[in-house]
Amino acid sequence: MVKLGSVGEFKAGFGFPIEYQGKKEGDYPFAKVGDISAVVRSGHKNIFHAGNYIDKDILGNLKAKTIPKGTIVFAKIGEAIKQNFRAVTTVEMVIDNNVMGLVPDNNLVDTNYLFYFMRSLDLYQFSGATTIPALRKSMLENIQIPLPPLSEQKRIAAILDKADSIRKKREQAIKLADDFLRATFFEMFGDPVKNPKRWKTDKIKKGMSAITSGWSATGENTPCKSDEFGVLKISSVTSGVFKPEENKVVACESIPASKKLIHPKKGDLLFSRANTRELVAAICMVHQDYDNLFLPDKLWSIKLNHELLLPEFFLILIQNEKVRELLTKQATGTSGSMLNISKNKFEETDIIFPEINVQKDFCNAFSKIINLKEKSIKINELANESFNSLSQKVFLQ
């Protein structure tokens, strides 16, 4: 075992003044945390472009320096550290001051081996107990890493590459199921905004039987246990898939006896009425009862009149990019960081009301696709467990 600081050099990023941002071409990509996140979320590990570029002459004015290709980059400040995203630069580039890079000494360590080691770490535990989490070079340099001969490192990295490739294929299968579901919706109903199939249209409220908002209790920033109450976070909905683990534990004694809590029930649709512009108007479906969880005031529970609208159809309709854009445009707020959709504006939005028998046909297709997706998710979980187990055997010596 050796210290990380002995096999590579940690490089801090540089401030990126707003007046220099916005260039889509230039001598060097100027990578931010969001650029790294985008690469990892797309299923890749190599970063070679960014949302902003900078020229050599401006770089001199900023007294900034580039990092070489083969540098492992990651977030170094704020909650973004929790994501534990890592990427490897494949071109010379610049990183901003919220990013840190680890430049490997390739005489001692293989880049891919070091990448997988860094990815096996939960860097948030090294961020320190401060108001704003931050990673310090001095702390990271002292992390211990097993260092077999270079030939063995390359062999290990190749094995992990193969295991990671299997995992990515499983993730791709899940994405393909989502794509197929959207394609099936489009094939059956067409563009729901342009309405080329001339379905009947009406206000959303015509198909509603109830729309209820929750109560925002004060909770601790840890999820509840099965014998405790938890208030859902907005993040339980934002991905479009219900995540019950995204909740905050609430002390029973703090809940008034007269307070009627809205518990997520099987078949319920949960809608995010307040969030950032990118995340507001998210919707998901609940697939089982959760009697110990309840909704905050920023989430609605939507129940439909099943003679007019079926939940599976309505879910994919609201998730449609163009329909969601319609709803987002109606959101109001004095701050760009948090917008709100009023109940009245939501209910007054015009949508298509296809014949119920066509909706039923879609629901049948929905069930088959979701079943396939759930099988893919279980296989993916096994692939993740296998990869993580392999990483632990390699690095936790």
Short mmCIF file of C-alpha atoms in Angstrom, two decimals, residues 131-298:
data_model
loop_
_atom_site.label_atom_id
_atom_site.label_comp_id
_atom_site.label_asym_id
_atom_site.label_seq_id
_atom_site.Cartn_x
_atom_site.Cartn_y
_atom_site.Cartn_z
CA THR A 131 -20.93 23.80 6.35
CA ILE A 132 -20.00 23.35 2.69
CA PRO A 133 -18.40 19.94 1.97
CA ALA A 134 -15.01 20.30 0.31
CA LEU A 135 -12.10 18.04 -0.62
CA ARG A 136 -8.56 19.08 0.29
CA LYS A 137 -5.45 17.92 -1.55
CA SER A 138 -3.67 17.15 1.71
CA MET A 139 -6.44 14.77 2.76
CA LEU A 140 -6.64 12.99 -0.60
CA GLU A 141 -2.88 12.61 -0.90
CA ASN A 142 -2.83 10.44 2.23
CA ILE A 143 -5.40 7.90 0.99
CA GLN A 144 -3.83 4.45 0.73
CA ILE A 145 -3.87 2.59 -2.61
CA PRO A 146 -2.66 -0.97 -3.31
CA LEU A 147 0.10 -0.81 -5.93
CA PRO A 148 0.96 -4.09 -7.64
CA PRO A 149 3.39 -4.12 -10.62
CA LEU A 150 2.25 -2.19 -13.70
CA SER A 151 1.58 -5.39 -15.65
CA GLU A 152 -0.76 -6.58 -12.89
CA GLN A 153 -2.45 -3.17 -12.73
CA LYS A 154 -3.17 -3.35 -16.47
CA ARG A 155 -4.57 -6.87 -16.09
CA ILE A 156 -6.84 -5.78 -13.24
CA ALA A 157 -8.00 -2.71 -15.18
CA ALA A 158 -8.82 -4.89 -18.21
CA ILE A 159 -10.95 -7.22 -16.04
CA LEU A 160 -12.78 -4.25 -14.52
CA ASP A 161 -13.29 -2.79 -18.00
CA LYS A 162 -15.06 -5.99 -19.08
CA ALA A 163 -17.19 -6.09 -15.93
CA ASP A 164 -18.08 -2.43 -16.37
CA SER A 165 -19.00 -3.05 -20.01
CA ILE A 166 -21.48 -5.75 -18.93
CA ARG A 167 -22.99 -3.35 -16.42
CA LYS A 168 -23.36 -0.62 -19.05
CA LYS A 169 -25.12 -3.03 -21.42
CA ARG A 170 -27.65 -3.80 -18.69
CA GLU A 171 -28.18 -0.09 -18.12
CA GLN A 172 -28.65 0.36 -21.86
CA ALA A 173 -31.35 -2.35 -21.84
CA ILE A 174 -33.25 -0.34 -19.21
CA LYS A 175 -32.95 2.81 -21.31
CA LEU A 176 -34.14 0.94 -24.42
CA ALA A 177 -37.27 -0.15 -22.52
CA ASP A 178 -38.00 3.49 -21.69
CA ASP A 179 -37.40 4.51 -25.30
CA PHE A 180 -39.68 1.74 -26.55
CA LEU A 181 -42.43 2.85 -24.17
CA ARG A 182 -42.25 6.41 -25.49
CA ALA A 183 -42.19 5.16 -29.08
CA THR A 184 -45.27 2.99 -28.43
CA PHE A 185 -47.09 6.01 -27.00
CA PHE A 186 -46.17 8.13 -30.03
CA GLU A 187 -47.23 5.37 -32.45
CA MET A 188 -50.64 5.01 -30.80
CA PHE A 189 -51.45 8.64 -29.99
CA GLY A 190 -49.16 10.79 -32.13
CA ASP A 191 -47.79 14.14 -30.96
CA PRO A 192 -50.06 14.95 -27.97
CA VAL A 193 -49.66 18.72 -28.47
CA LYS A 194 -50.12 18.96 -32.25
CA ASN A 195 -52.73 16.16 -32.08
CA PRO A 196 -52.49 14.92 -35.70
CA LYS A 197 -54.85 12.01 -34.88
CA ARG A 198 -57.55 14.50 -33.86
CA TRP A 199 -58.35 13.03 -30.46
CA LYS A 200 -60.89 14.89 -28.36
CA THR A 201 -59.31 17.55 -26.16
CA ASP A 202 -60.39 19.02 -22.85
CA LYS A 203 -59.06 20.47 -19.59
CA ILE A 204 -57.08 18.15 -17.33
CA LYS A 205 -59.65 18.73 -14.59
CA LYS A 206 -62.30 16.87 -16.60
CA GLY A 207 -60.36 13.64 -16.09
CA MET A 208 -59.51 14.26 -12.42
CA SER A 209 -61.30 12.70 -9.47
CA ALA A 210 -58.97 14.24 -6.86
CA ILE A 211 -55.77 16.22 -6.61
CA THR A 212 -54.30 16.60 -3.12
CA SER A 213 -51.16 18.25 -1.80
CA GLY A 214 -49.30 17.05 1.26
CA TRP A 215 -47.86 18.66 4.36
CA SER A 216 -44.24 19.69 4.73
CA ALA A 217 -43.17 18.49 8.12
CA THR A 218 -39.77 19.30 9.56
CA GLY A 219 -37.63 16.21 9.21
CA GLU A 220 -34.05 15.16 9.78
CA ASN A 221 -31.81 14.70 6.77
CA THR A 222 -31.81 10.90 7.02
CA PRO A 223 -34.34 8.41 5.60
CA CYS A 224 -36.82 6.77 7.94
CA LYS A 225 -36.80 3.14 9.06
CA SER A 226 -39.78 0.83 8.55
CA ASP A 227 -41.17 1.64 12.01
CA GLU A 228 -40.77 5.42 11.58
CA PHE A 229 -42.57 8.13 9.61
CA GLY A 230 -40.89 9.91 6.73
CA VAL A 231 -41.87 12.91 4.61
CA LEU A 232 -41.00 12.46 0.94
CA LYS A 233 -38.47 14.73 -0.74
CA ILE A 234 -39.21 16.24 -4.15
CA SER A 235 -36.34 14.07 -5.41
CA SER A 236 -38.55 11.00 -4.83
CA VAL A 237 -40.39 12.02 -8.01
CA THR A 238 -37.97 13.99 -10.22
CA SER A 239 -36.49 11.00 -12.10
CA GLY A 240 -39.92 9.85 -13.29
CA VAL A 241 -39.55 6.67 -11.21
CA PHE A 242 -40.80 6.68 -7.62
CA LYS A 243 -37.92 6.51 -5.12
CA PRO A 244 -39.38 5.88 -1.65
CA GLU A 245 -35.91 6.00 -0.09
CA GLU A 246 -35.82 9.74 -0.86
CA ASN A 247 -37.44 10.85 2.39
CA LYS A 248 -36.65 12.55 5.70
CA VAL A 249 -37.48 10.91 9.01
CA VAL A 250 -40.10 12.79 11.05
CA ALA A 251 -40.62 12.34 14.80
CA CYS A 252 -44.10 10.95 15.52
CA GLU A 253 -44.65 13.43 18.34
CA SER A 254 -44.19 16.34 15.92
CA ILE A 255 -47.18 15.26 13.80
CA PRO A 256 -50.44 16.82 15.08
CA ALA A 257 -53.14 14.27 15.82
CA SER A 258 -55.56 16.26 13.67
CA LYS A 259 -53.22 16.29 10.66
CA LYS A 260 -54.44 14.14 7.78
CA LEU A 261 -51.38 12.74 6.07
CA ILE A 262 -51.41 11.81 2.38
CA HIS A 263 -49.75 8.40 2.05
CA PRO A 264 -48.54 7.16 -1.36
CA LYS A 265 -50.72 4.25 -2.44
CA LYS A 266 -50.42 1.71 -5.23
CA GLY A 267 -51.52 3.26 -8.53
CA ASP A 268 -51.23 6.85 -7.30
CA LEU A 269 -49.61 9.43 -9.55
CA LEU A 270 -47.30 11.85 -7.73
CA PHE A 271 -46.62 15.22 -9.36
CA SER A 272 -43.96 17.79 -8.47
CA ARG A 273 -45.63 21.21 -8.54
CA ALA A 274 -42.52 23.10 -7.38
CA ASN A 275 -38.87 22.75 -8.33
CA THR A 276 -36.24 24.25 -10.62
CA ARG A 277 -37.24 24.95 -14.23
CA GLU A 278 -35.54 21.73 -15.37
CA LEU A 279 -37.25 19.52 -12.79
CA VAL A 280 -40.69 21.04 -12.15
CA ALA A 281 -43.72 19.10 -13.49
CA ALA A 282 -42.12 15.69 -12.93
CA ILE A 283 -44.54 12.81 -12.45
CA CYS A 284 -44.23 9.17 -11.39
CA MET A 285 -46.41 6.20 -10.46
CA VAL A 286 -46.44 4.41 -7.10
CA HIS A 287 -46.39 0.60 -7.35
CA GLN A 288 -47.19 -0.36 -3.75
CA ASP A 289 -48.63 1.14 -0.54
CA TYR A 290 -46.32 3.07 1.80
CA ASP A 291 -48.19 3.69 5.04
CA ASN A 292 -45.19 5.16 6.87
CA LEU A 293 -44.43 7.77 4.18
CA PHE A 294 -46.38 10.93 3.42
CA LEU A 295 -46.35 13.73 0.87
CA PRO A 296 -44.95 17.25 1.40
CA ASP A 297 -46.84 20.29 0.17
CA LYS A 298 -44.71 20.49 -3.00
#
